Amino acid sequence: MLIESFQNEKIKYVTHLLSDNRFRKKEGVFAVEGKQENERAQKFGFKNQEFYIAENIFNEQLPHGKIHLVSDKVYDKIAYRGTSEGIIGVYKTPETKLEDFKPSENSAVIIVESVEKPGNLGAILRSCEAFGIEALIITDSRVDFFNPNVIRSSVGCLFGMNIFASSNEKVAEFLKQNDFNVYTTFMDESAEPIQNRNFCQKSAIIFGTEHSGLTDFWLGKGLNTIIPMAGSIDSLNLSNAVAICSYEILRQKMK
C-alpha cells in the first residue's frame, strides 16, 4: 500500500525520529537517510526495523526487510535532505560500552571532550575512519551519535567505527589500564610538534572543545602536542585538527 497522507501514523513516527533526540533514545531506534548511508549501516551489521521508500526516486532493488512505500510528496515532507535518494531506514540503536572495547597492540584512538556540533562530530568520524583510527571516544557528550546531521556529515562512517561515550574519569582509567601513550593538546610552551611524537605505539590524542580547548582535568596526564602552523592564527577548526593528527598517525605507521 502506498502511503500518501502526511497524517499517517508511520509518517508521524519517522518524522519524530529524525527530529527529536530524546524520542530516538526513548524508542531505542534511529533513522538513516540515503543510499550509501543505509548500505553502510547494513554492511556493518546494524539491525533494520523498516524502510520508507519513494520508488520514483530510489530506482534500485529494494532492500531486504519491512518496506513502506511512500509518495514522492510524502517523502519530500519527511526527508531530512529533501527528495534526494528516496530511502530512509530505521535501525535498532546498539549498546556500546567503553569497557567492552579491546584495543589492538598498536591501537590509535582519538578522544574529544564535549563535542557540541553534530556536523563536527560527523566530520571527525569521517577522518578517523579514513586514517585508520581504531576508536573515537567522546567524553561528556552533548551530541546524539545518531543525530541525522552526524550520519550525513560522516557519510555513514559512523557505522564502521568504534565510537564510545564516557566520562573523563573513566576514559583516563581506561587509558591507564590499557597502557596507552597519552598526548594532550594544550597550547603552551611545553608542547612538541606532532611529527616529533611517536605514534607507532599504542597512542591516544585528546582534544578539547572548539571554544575553550581541553579542561584542566587533563593537565599533567599526557605529553603536550601541537600542530605546527605558519600563519597568524593560533588554532584550527576541531575537525581539521583531528584530521591532521589522524593523518600523522597513519603516516608514521606506514613508514
XYZ file of N, CA and C in Angstrom:
765
model
N 0.839 -1.191 0.000
C 0.000 0.000 0.000
C 0.879 1.247 0.000
N 0.553 2.205 -0.857
C 1.304 3.440 -0.953
C 0.795 4.450 0.078
N 1.709 4.967 0.901
C 1.335 5.979 1.890
C 1.378 7.352 1.226
N 0.246 8.033 1.227
C 0.160 9.333 0.556
C -0.251 10.461 1.498
N -0.548 10.127 2.748
C -1.023 11.131 3.692
C 0.045 11.512 4.706
N 0.188 12.803 4.932
C 1.109 13.280 5.951
C 0.633 12.916 7.350
N -0.647 12.611 7.479
C -1.229 12.306 8.785
C -1.115 10.836 9.154
N -0.559 10.022 8.268
C -0.348 8.607 8.559
C 0.547 8.464 9.796
N 0.168 7.549 10.703
C 0.908 7.402 11.960
C 2.367 6.998 11.735
N 2.626 6.184 10.724
C 4.008 5.779 10.440
C 4.837 6.974 9.978
N 4.233 7.860 9.218
C 4.938 9.048 8.750
C 5.236 9.979 9.924
N 4.278 10.134 10.816
C 4.499 10.946 12.020
C 5.637 10.359 12.855
N 5.684 9.028 12.916
C 6.691 8.339 13.719
C 8.101 8.589 13.184
N 8.304 8.357 11.879
C 9.654 8.506 11.327
C 10.078 9.970 11.312
N 9.129 10.878 11.143
C 9.445 12.303 11.222
C 9.928 12.664 12.623
N 9.287 12.082 13.621
C 9.673 12.309 15.011
C 11.082 11.763 15.270
N 11.387 10.604 14.699
C 12.720 10.020 14.874
C 13.803 10.923 14.293
N 13.516 11.533 13.169
C 14.505 12.373 12.505
C 14.725 13.713 13.198
N 13.757 14.135 13.997
C 13.823 15.488 14.534
C 14.034 15.587 16.047
N 13.927 14.455 16.768
C 13.908 14.541 18.237
C 14.876 13.542 18.863
N 15.968 14.057 19.427
C 16.972 13.192 20.058
C 16.380 12.354 21.184
N 15.585 12.987 22.031
C 15.011 12.277 23.183
C 14.068 11.166 22.740
N 13.314 11.417 21.683
C 12.401 10.389 21.181
C 13.192 9.189 20.637
N 14.292 9.448 19.929
C 15.127 8.348 19.432
C 15.633 7.489 20.582
N 16.101 8.136 21.638
C 16.632 7.387 22.778
C 15.530 6.590 23.472
N 14.370 7.198 23.608
C 13.245 6.525 24.253
C 12.822 5.288 23.458
N 12.786 5.409 22.137
C 12.355 4.304 21.280
C 13.453 3.264 21.051
N 14.699 3.655 21.245
C 15.817 2.730 21.026
C 16.097 2.458 19.564
N 15.689 3.386 18.691
C 15.936 3.248 17.255
C 16.331 4.609 16.696
N 16.827 4.612 15.474
C 17.192 5.860 14.815
C 16.951 5.715 13.314
N 16.866 6.827 12.614
C 16.573 6.821 11.181
C 17.813 7.190 10.375
N 17.951 6.550 9.215
C 19.090 6.771 8.331
C 18.572 7.111 6.940
N 18.973 8.257 6.427
C 18.553 8.673 5.095
C 19.705 8.534 4.112
N 19.398 8.054 2.909
C 20.396 7.998 1.851
C 20.840 6.585 1.513
N 21.192 6.375 0.244
C 21.586 5.041 -0.240
C 22.889 4.567 0.405
N 23.925 5.380 0.307
C 25.229 4.963 0.832
C 25.171 4.748 2.338
N 24.481 5.635 3.030
C 24.391 5.526 4.482
C 23.668 4.250 4.900
N 22.574 3.909 4.218
C 21.859 2.672 4.528
C 22.672 1.440 4.153
N 23.393 1.509 3.061
C 24.255 0.383 2.674
C 25.319 0.131 3.732
N 25.916 1.193 4.261
C 26.950 1.030 5.282
C 26.356 0.512 6.591
N 25.181 1.001 6.947
C 24.541 0.517 8.174
C 24.326 -0.992 8.100
N 23.859 -1.474 6.963
C 23.615 -2.911 6.806
C 24.919 -3.691 6.693
N 25.907 -3.121 6.008
C 27.205 -3.790 5.859
C 27.848 -4.074 7.211
N 27.673 -3.154 8.153
C 28.325 -3.299 9.454
C 27.390 -3.866 10.520
N 26.317 -4.517 10.069
C 25.527 -5.340 10.978
C 24.465 -4.641 11.791
N 24.114 -3.408 11.464
C 23.027 -2.746 12.179
C 21.700 -3.399 11.785
N 20.844 -3.617 12.760
C 19.597 -4.355 12.537
C 18.484 -3.412 12.089
N 18.034 -3.608 10.837
C 16.989 -2.727 10.331
C 15.619 -3.160 10.838
N 14.782 -2.187 11.113
C 13.411 -2.417 11.546
C 12.439 -2.256 10.382
N 12.681 -1.239 9.551
C 11.800 -0.963 8.416
C 12.443 0.090 7.529
N 11.883 0.202 6.297
C 12.353 1.203 5.345
C 11.163 1.995 4.812
N 11.411 3.270 4.538
C 10.443 4.141 3.882
C 11.053 4.518 2.541
N 10.390 4.127 1.457
C 10.983 4.267 0.131
C 10.010 4.931 -0.842
N 10.534 5.925 -1.562
C 9.807 6.528 -2.681
C 10.365 5.914 -3.957
N 9.613 4.997 -4.563
C 10.131 4.219 -5.694
C 10.543 5.082 -6.881
N 9.843 6.165 -7.123
C 10.181 7.020 -8.265
C 11.529 7.705 -8.084
N 11.958 7.837 -6.846
C 13.240 8.484 -6.556
C 14.336 7.440 -6.365
N 14.019 6.345 -5.671
C 15.019 5.347 -5.301
C 15.532 4.580 -6.517
N 14.642 4.022 -7.327
C 15.011 3.383 -8.600
C 16.104 2.325 -8.494
N 16.124 1.557 -7.439
C 17.075 0.457 -7.289
C 16.357 -0.728 -6.678
N 17.068 -1.864 -6.599
C 16.470 -3.039 -5.984
C 16.155 -2.745 -4.522
N 14.960 -3.134 -4.117
C 14.534 -2.852 -2.749
C 15.364 -3.666 -1.759
N 15.710 -3.088 -0.615
C 16.482 -3.821 0.392
C 15.625 -4.884 1.068
N 16.282 -5.814 1.738
C 15.559 -6.840 2.493
C 15.041 -6.227 3.795
N 13.813 -6.512 4.110
C 13.219 -6.006 5.330
C 11.822 -5.480 5.091
N 11.206 -4.971 6.125
C 9.853 -4.420 6.043
C 9.902 -3.079 5.333
N 9.072 -2.936 4.298
C 9.130 -1.735 3.466
C 7.784 -1.028 3.431
N 7.828 0.293 3.621
C 6.658 1.147 3.445
C 6.922 2.012 2.216
N 6.099 1.866 1.193
C 6.222 2.707 0.015
C 5.486 4.021 0.263
N 6.134 5.122 -0.053
C 5.531 6.433 0.181
C 5.545 7.235 -1.115
N 4.626 8.153 -1.224
C 4.576 9.011 -2.406
C 5.754 9.981 -2.388
N 6.078 10.526 -3.560
C 7.167 11.492 -3.646
C 6.898 12.688 -2.730
N 5.653 13.109 -2.682
C 5.287 14.279 -1.877
C 5.477 13.995 -0.387
N 5.115 12.800 0.053
C 5.297 12.432 1.457
C 6.789 12.293 1.770
N 7.530 11.679 0.867
C 8.970 11.540 1.100
C 9.630 12.911 1.217
N 9.235 13.826 0.339
C 9.768 15.182 0.389
C 9.481 15.833 1.739
N 8.366 15.491 2.337
C 7.980 16.048 3.630
C 8.823 15.486 4.776
N 9.097 14.180 4.738
C 9.772 13.550 5.870
C 11.290 13.558 5.750
N 11.808 13.644 4.525
C 13.254 13.518 4.334
C 14.001 14.716 4.896
N 15.073 14.439 5.572
C 15.906 15.483 6.175
C 16.609 16.282 5.088
N 16.944 15.612 3.986
C 17.686 16.232 2.895
C 16.813 16.468 1.663
N 15.522 16.614 1.820
C 14.647 16.821 0.679
C 14.406 15.530 -0.068
N 14.234 15.592 -1.377
C 13.841 14.409 -2.158
C 15.029 13.566 -2.609
N 16.226 13.860 -2.151
C 17.395 13.113 -2.601
C 17.354 11.648 -2.188
N 17.574 10.767 -3.158
C 17.882 9.339 -2.980
C 16.706 8.441 -2.609
N 15.684 8.922 -1.963
C 14.439 8.169 -1.849
C 14.384 7.016 -0.870
N 15.296 6.950 0.106
C 15.253 5.855 1.076
C 15.593 6.346 2.475
N 14.771 5.947 3.441
C 15.039 6.177 4.860
C 14.879 4.832 5.560
N 15.901 4.418 6.292
C 15.836 3.174 7.053
C 15.750 3.459 8.538
N 15.102 2.583 9.266
C 15.026 2.691 10.722
C 15.759 1.496 11.321
N 16.678 1.766 12.240
C 17.550 0.728 12.793
C 17.530 0.748 14.316
N 17.807 -0.411 14.880
C 17.916 -0.530 16.335
C 19.210 0.122 16.795
N 19.130 0.929 17.838
C 20.317 1.589 18.388
C 21.160 0.573 19.161
N 22.430 0.418 18.801
C 23.278 -0.559 19.506
C 23.691 -0.052 20.879
N 23.986 -0.972 21.769
C 24.531 -0.616 23.081
C 26.038 -0.833 23.051
N 26.785 0.244 23.232
C 28.247 0.150 23.220
C 28.807 0.674 24.536
N 29.754 -0.060 25.090
C 30.376 0.325 26.353
C 31.890 0.347 26.181
N 32.520 1.387 26.685
C 33.963 1.528 26.550
C 34.693 0.338 27.157
N 34.178 -0.186 28.256
C 34.870 -1.294 28.922
C 34.871 -2.577 28.082
N 34.011 -2.647 27.081
C 33.973 -3.823 26.205
C 34.951 -3.707 25.037
N 35.535 -2.532 24.846
C 36.468 -2.303 23.745
C 37.835 -2.873 24.089
N 38.356 -3.717 23.212
C 39.669 -4.332 23.406
C 40.632 -3.785 22.356
N 41.420 -2.760 22.705
C 42.315 -2.149 21.717
C 43.403 -3.105 21.256
N 43.805 -2.946 19.997
C 44.863 -3.783 19.449
C 46.224 -3.338 19.992
N 47.256 -4.085 19.667
C 48.589 -3.847 20.233
C 49.121 -2.450 19.914
N 48.898 -1.986 18.674
C 49.368 -0.662 18.262
C 48.194 0.274 17.994
N 47.211 0.195 18.832
C 45.981 0.954 18.657
C 46.224 2.467 18.687
N 45.439 3.192 17.901
C 45.418 4.651 17.960
C 43.972 5.083 18.169
N 43.739 5.875 19.196
C 42.385 6.357 19.461
C 42.399 7.878 19.559
N 41.270 8.459 19.197
C 41.060 9.894 19.329
C 40.019 10.113 20.419
N 40.298 11.065 21.303
C 39.368 11.401 22.389
C 39.024 12.884 22.268
N 37.744 13.187 22.318
C 37.298 14.583 22.213
C 36.343 14.894 23.362
N 36.618 15.982 24.041
C 35.746 16.416 25.139
C 34.527 17.174 24.602
N 33.359 16.815 25.078
C 32.145 17.633 24.983
C 31.857 18.212 23.598
N 31.890 17.367 22.561
C 31.511 17.846 21.223
C 30.078 18.359 21.262
N 29.852 19.539 20.672
C 28.537 20.148 20.712
C 27.846 20.164 19.351
N 28.608 20.139 18.260
C 28.040 20.299 16.919
C 27.997 18.958 16.187
N 26.795 18.501 15.799
C 26.687 17.236 15.071
C 27.534 17.196 13.803
N 27.589 18.309 13.072
C 28.389 18.337 11.851
C 29.861 18.124 12.121
N 30.356 18.692 13.212
C 31.755 18.495 13.590
C 32.034 17.043 13.944
N 31.122 16.444 14.709
C 31.300 15.039 15.077
C 31.317 14.156 13.833
N 30.434 14.430 12.885
C 30.416 13.651 11.649
C 31.707 13.777 10.876
N 32.234 15.000 10.783
C 33.497 15.217 10.070
C 34.648 14.509 10.770
N 34.652 14.532 12.099
C 35.691 13.839 12.867
C 35.623 12.334 12.605
N 34.417 11.787 12.612
C 34.255 10.357 12.328
C 34.801 9.995 10.943
N 34.522 10.845 9.983
C 34.971 10.587 8.609
C 36.498 10.532 8.548
N 37.170 11.471 9.214
C 38.633 11.479 9.230
C 39.190 10.271 9.974
N 38.587 9.939 11.110
C 39.059 8.785 11.881
C 38.959 7.499 11.065
N 37.869 7.330 10.370
C 37.692 6.121 9.555
C 38.690 6.106 8.408
N 38.884 7.266 7.757
C 39.765 7.344 6.593
C 41.218 7.036 6.948
N 41.659 7.448 8.141
C 43.065 7.320 8.507
C 43.334 6.172 9.478
N 42.367 5.284 9.648
C 42.606 4.058 10.392
C 42.632 4.192 11.891
N 41.985 5.214 12.442
C 41.882 5.336 13.896
C 40.974 4.216 14.413
N 41.415 3.539 15.480
C 40.682 2.352 15.927
C 39.408 2.687 16.692
N 39.389 3.823 17.378
C 38.186 4.192 18.128
C 38.148 5.700 18.328
N 36.925 6.216 18.387
C 36.685 7.599 18.755
C 35.908 7.587 20.061
N 36.432 8.308 21.059
C 35.796 8.348 22.377
C 35.396 9.789 22.670
N 34.132 10.001 22.979
C 33.630 11.329 23.303
C 33.345 11.377 24.796
N 33.981 12.310 25.492
C 33.711 12.441 26.922
C 32.665 13.536 27.143
N 31.802 13.280 28.120
C 30.749 14.240 28.457
C 30.025 14.717 27.204
N 29.554 13.750 26.421
C 28.972 14.034 25.103
C 27.720 14.889 25.193
N 27.628 15.861 24.289
C 26.448 16.708 24.189
C 25.721 16.500 22.865
N 26.155 15.507 22.116
C 25.572 15.223 20.807
C 25.108 13.774 20.758
N 23.915 13.563 20.243
C 23.418 12.212 19.980
C 24.188 11.654 18.791
N 24.879 10.529 18.975
C 25.662 9.947 17.884
C 24.804 9.653 16.657
N 23.514 9.413 16.861
C 22.645 9.024 15.751
C 21.753 10.170 15.276
N 22.178 11.387 15.586
C 21.551 12.574 15.023
C 21.714 12.530 13.492
N 20.683 12.862 12.713
C 20.795 12.808 11.246
C 21.961 13.612 10.688
N 22.308 14.723 11.345
C 23.443 15.527 10.877
C 24.775 14.819 11.081
N 24.896 14.012 12.136
C 26.113 13.226 12.347
C 26.235 12.172 11.249
N 25.138 11.474 10.991
C 25.148 10.420 9.966
C 25.454 11.005 8.602
N 24.815 12.129 8.280
C 25.006 12.750 6.968
C 26.429 13.259 6.793
N 26.947 14.008 7.764
C 28.288 14.598 7.612
C 29.394 13.558 7.697
N 29.110 12.406 8.299
C 30.105 11.322 8.326
C 29.988 10.426 7.095
N 28.990 10.668 6.252
C 28.680 9.851 5.078
C 28.562 8.383 5.482
N 27.978 8.141 6.638
C 27.781 6.773 7.109
C 29.003 6.144 7.747
N 30.122 6.894 7.876
C 31.330 6.333 8.509
C 31.061 5.949 9.960
N 30.096 6.571 10.565
C 29.691 6.221 11.928
C 29.503 4.725 12.098
N 28.931 4.073 11.085
C 28.535 2.676 11.229
C 29.715 1.704 11.222
N 30.844 2.119 10.690
C 32.002 1.227 10.659
C 33.054 1.560 11.697
N 32.744 2.489 12.604
C 33.709 2.936 13.605
C 33.357 2.433 14.998
N 34.391 2.211 15.811
C 34.180 2.058 17.252
C 34.012 3.449 17.830
N 32.847 3.759 18.366
C 32.613 5.072 18.961
C 31.945 4.891 20.314
N 32.470 5.602 21.314
C 32.003 5.416 22.683
C 31.780 6.774 23.353
N 30.837 6.803 24.263
C 30.618 7.958 25.122
C 30.963 7.554 26.547
N 31.708 8.408 27.239
C 32.085 8.107 28.612
C 32.443 9.410 29.329
N 32.891 9.285 30.564
C 33.323 10.459 31.329
C 34.839 10.583 31.246
N 35.345 11.772 31.557
C 36.799 11.961 31.590
C 37.464 10.975 32.548
N 36.858 10.799 33.698
C 37.448 9.922 34.715
C 37.563 8.472 34.222
N 36.507 7.978 33.614
C 36.523 6.594 33.127
C 37.480 6.426 31.958
N 37.561 7.445 31.108
C 38.484 7.365 29.978
C 39.928 7.372 30.460
N 40.240 8.216 31.420
C 41.600 8.258 31.968
C 41.986 6.901 32.553
N 41.057 6.267 33.249
C 41.324 4.950 33.823
C 41.495 3.902 32.731
N 40.680 3.990 31.682
C 40.787 3.066 30.544
C 42.158 3.186 29.889
N 42.625 4.394 29.661
C 43.931 4.601 29.031
C 45.057 4.042 29.893
N 44.941 4.219 31.186
C 45.960 3.715 32.119
C 45.978 2.187 32.125
N 44.800 1.588 32.204
C 44.703 0.128 32.259
C 45.213 -0.530 30.980
N 45.078 0.163 29.858
C 45.470 -0.418 28.570
C 46.807 0.105 28.051
N 47.558 0.768 28.926
C 48.937 1.180 28.632
C 49.059 2.060 27.388
N 48.172 3.023 27.250
C 48.263 3.967 26.142
C 49.297 5.048 26.432
N 50.012 5.472 25.399
C 50.781 6.707 25.464
C 49.790 7.843 25.199
N 49.692 8.766 26.130
C 48.667 9.811 26.064
C 49.290 11.130 25.629
N 48.609 11.782 24.659
C 49.053 13.077 24.152
C 47.919 14.086 24.302
N 48.203 15.176 24.999
C 47.218 16.234 25.196
C 47.473 17.371 24.199
N 46.539 18.325 24.127
C 46.644 19.381 23.120
C 46.467 20.771 23.730
N 47.088 20.985 24.881
C 47.106 22.317 25.466
C 48.066 23.217 24.667
N 47.710 24.471 24.548
C 48.576 25.412 23.837
C 49.491 26.111 24.836
N 50.630 25.503 25.105
C 51.602 26.155 25.986
C 53.022 25.806 25.548
N 54.008 26.335 26.250
C 55.401 26.199 25.829
C 55.927 24.770 25.920
N 55.229 23.904 26.648
C 55.705 22.524 26.791
C 55.378 21.670 25.564
N 54.547 22.180 24.672
C 54.062 21.365 23.550
C 55.146 21.115 22.513
N 55.149 19.889 21.995
C 56.060 19.492 20.919
C 55.234 19.256 19.648
N 55.796 19.532 18.472
C 55.079 19.290 17.217
C 54.701 17.815 17.049
N 53.590 17.566 16.398
C 53.098 16.183 16.255
C 54.105 15.270 15.574
N 54.887 15.811 14.635
C 55.833 14.938 13.917
C 56.982 14.487 14.814
N 57.140 15.138 15.979
C 58.195 14.726 16.917
C 57.719 13.652 17.891
N 56.442 13.364 17.886
C 55.895 12.332 18.771
C 55.903 10.978 18.068
N 55.965 9.922 18.853
C 55.971 8.564 18.304
C 54.583 7.954 18.420
N 53.872 7.894 17.295
C 52.524 7.333 17.279
C 52.484 5.892 16.784
N 53.666 5.279 16.640
C 53.691 3.894 16.160
C 53.341 2.909 17.268
N 53.398 3.371 18.512
C 52.978 2.542 19.627
C 51.539 2.897 20.000
N 50.996 2.218 20.969
C 49.611 2.462 21.386
C 49.460 3.913 21.836
N 48.592 4.671 21.134
C 48.542 6.117 21.341
C 47.115 6.639 21.442
N 46.948 7.680 22.253
C 45.669 8.380 22.374
C 45.944 9.872 22.352
N 45.262 10.602 21.455
C 45.364 12.060 21.409
C 44.040 12.639 21.904
N 44.141 13.621 22.805
C 42.949 14.178 23.441
C 42.759 15.634 23.023
N 41.558 15.944 22.548
C 41.224 17.286 22.082
C 40.119 17.881 22.957
N 40.152 19.201 23.084
C 39.108 19.899 23.829
C 38.046 20.473 22.916
N 37.203 21.323 23.457
C 36.118 21.916 22.686
C 36.636 23.036 21.793
N 35.795 23.425 20.820
C 36.146 24.499 19.892
C 36.449 25.801 20.633
N 35.607 26.155 21.603
C 35.688 27.490 22.186
C 36.658 27.616 23.360
N 36.951 26.501 24.054
C 37.794 26.651 25.253
C 38.919 25.632 25.359
N 39.029 24.714 24.425
C 40.110 23.735 24.476
C 39.900 22.699 25.570
N 40.984 22.006 25.919
C 40.912 20.955 26.934
C 40.655 21.529 28.326
N 39.919 20.795 29.130
C 39.706 21.196 30.517
C 40.936 20.844 31.361
N 41.005 21.440 32.521
C 42.141 21.211 33.416
C 42.236 19.766 33.903
N 41.183 18.997 33.741
C 41.225 17.590 34.155
C 42.434 16.881 33.541
N 42.779 17.250 32.283
C 43.832 16.530 31.570
C 45.227 17.116 31.781
N 45.348 18.163 32.594
C 46.672 18.724 32.889
C 47.567 17.669 33.537
N 48.752 17.498 32.997
C 49.711 16.560 33.572
C 49.427 15.105 33.290
N 48.427 14.822 32.467
C 48.064 13.420 32.199
C 48.576 12.920 30.849
N 49.394 13.722 30.170
C 49.930 13.289 28.888
C 51.021 14.226 28.410
N 51.663 13.873 27.293
C 52.673 14.715 26.667
C 51.965 15.737 25.789
N 52.276 16.995 25.996
C 51.566 18.045 25.278
C 52.061 18.148 23.839
N 51.127 18.277 22.925
C 51.422 18.153 21.494
C 50.667 19.218 20.708
N 51.324 19.782 19.691
C 50.677 20.795 18.865
C 50.872 20.492 17.384
N 50.047 21.132 16.559
C 50.208 21.095 15.104
C 50.970 22.350 14.696
N 52.133 22.230 14.072
C 52.884 23.425 13.657
C 52.077 24.242 12.645
N 52.087 25.568 12.793
C 51.387 26.443 11.858
C 52.256 27.637 11.523
N 52.142 28.117 10.282
C 52.966 29.239 9.825
C 52.192 30.545 9.730
N 50.862 30.475 9.867
C 50.042 31.674 9.723
C 49.927 32.462 11.011
N 49.050 33.463 10.992
C 48.916 34.354 12.139
C 47.901 33.863 13.163
N 47.016 32.922 12.767
C 46.057 32.393 13.736
C 46.714 31.320 14.591
N 46.125 31.058 15.763
C 46.766 30.116 16.689
C 45.966 28.834 16.895
N 44.918 28.631 16.092
C 44.143 27.393 16.257
C 43.437 27.033 14.967
N 42.991 25.777 14.899
C 42.253 25.265 13.748
C 40.870 24.818 14.182
N 39.971 24.693 13.214
C 38.703 24.033 13.474
C 38.978 22.656 14.059
N 38.184 22.246 15.034
C 38.408 20.976 15.734
C 38.491 19.799 14.775
N 37.558 19.706 13.834
C 37.560 18.552 12.932
C 38.807 18.555 12.047
N 39.296 19.744 11.660
C 40.526 19.823 10.868
C 41.737 19.381 11.685
N 41.770 19.796 12.950
C 42.879 19.396 13.818
C 42.916 17.884 13.999
N 41.749 17.287 14.200
C 41.688 15.830 14.337
C 42.148 15.157 13.048
N 41.732 15.702 11.904
C 42.119 15.107 10.622
C 43.632 15.133 10.434
N 44.268 16.256 10.754
C 45.720 16.374 10.586
C 46.457 15.398 11.504
N 46.032 15.313 12.749
C 46.694 14.398 13.693
C 46.455 12.943 13.305
N 45.265 12.645 12.838
C 44.963 11.270 12.410
C 45.823 10.883 11.217
N 46.012 11.811 10.304
C 46.874 11.528 9.151
C 48.323 11.315 9.598
N 48.790 12.119 10.542
C 50.172 11.951 11.028
C 50.367 10.571 11.655
N 49.358 10.095 12.370
C 49.434 8.749 12.938
C 49.581 7.713 11.822
N 48.750 7.835 10.790
C 48.827 6.891 9.666
C 50.172 7.005 8.955
N 50.642 8.233 8.742
C 51.916 8.435 8.036
C 53.055 7.734 8.763
N 53.096 7.875 10.083
C 54.165 7.228 10.845
C 54.058 5.715 10.774
N 52.849 5.202 10.833
C 52.673 3.747 10.818
C 52.982 3.135 9.458
N 52.926 3.947 8.405
C 53.181 3.429 7.037
C 54.646 3.507 6.655
N 55.493 4.065 7.516
C 56.922 4.167 7.194
C 57.553 2.795 7.039
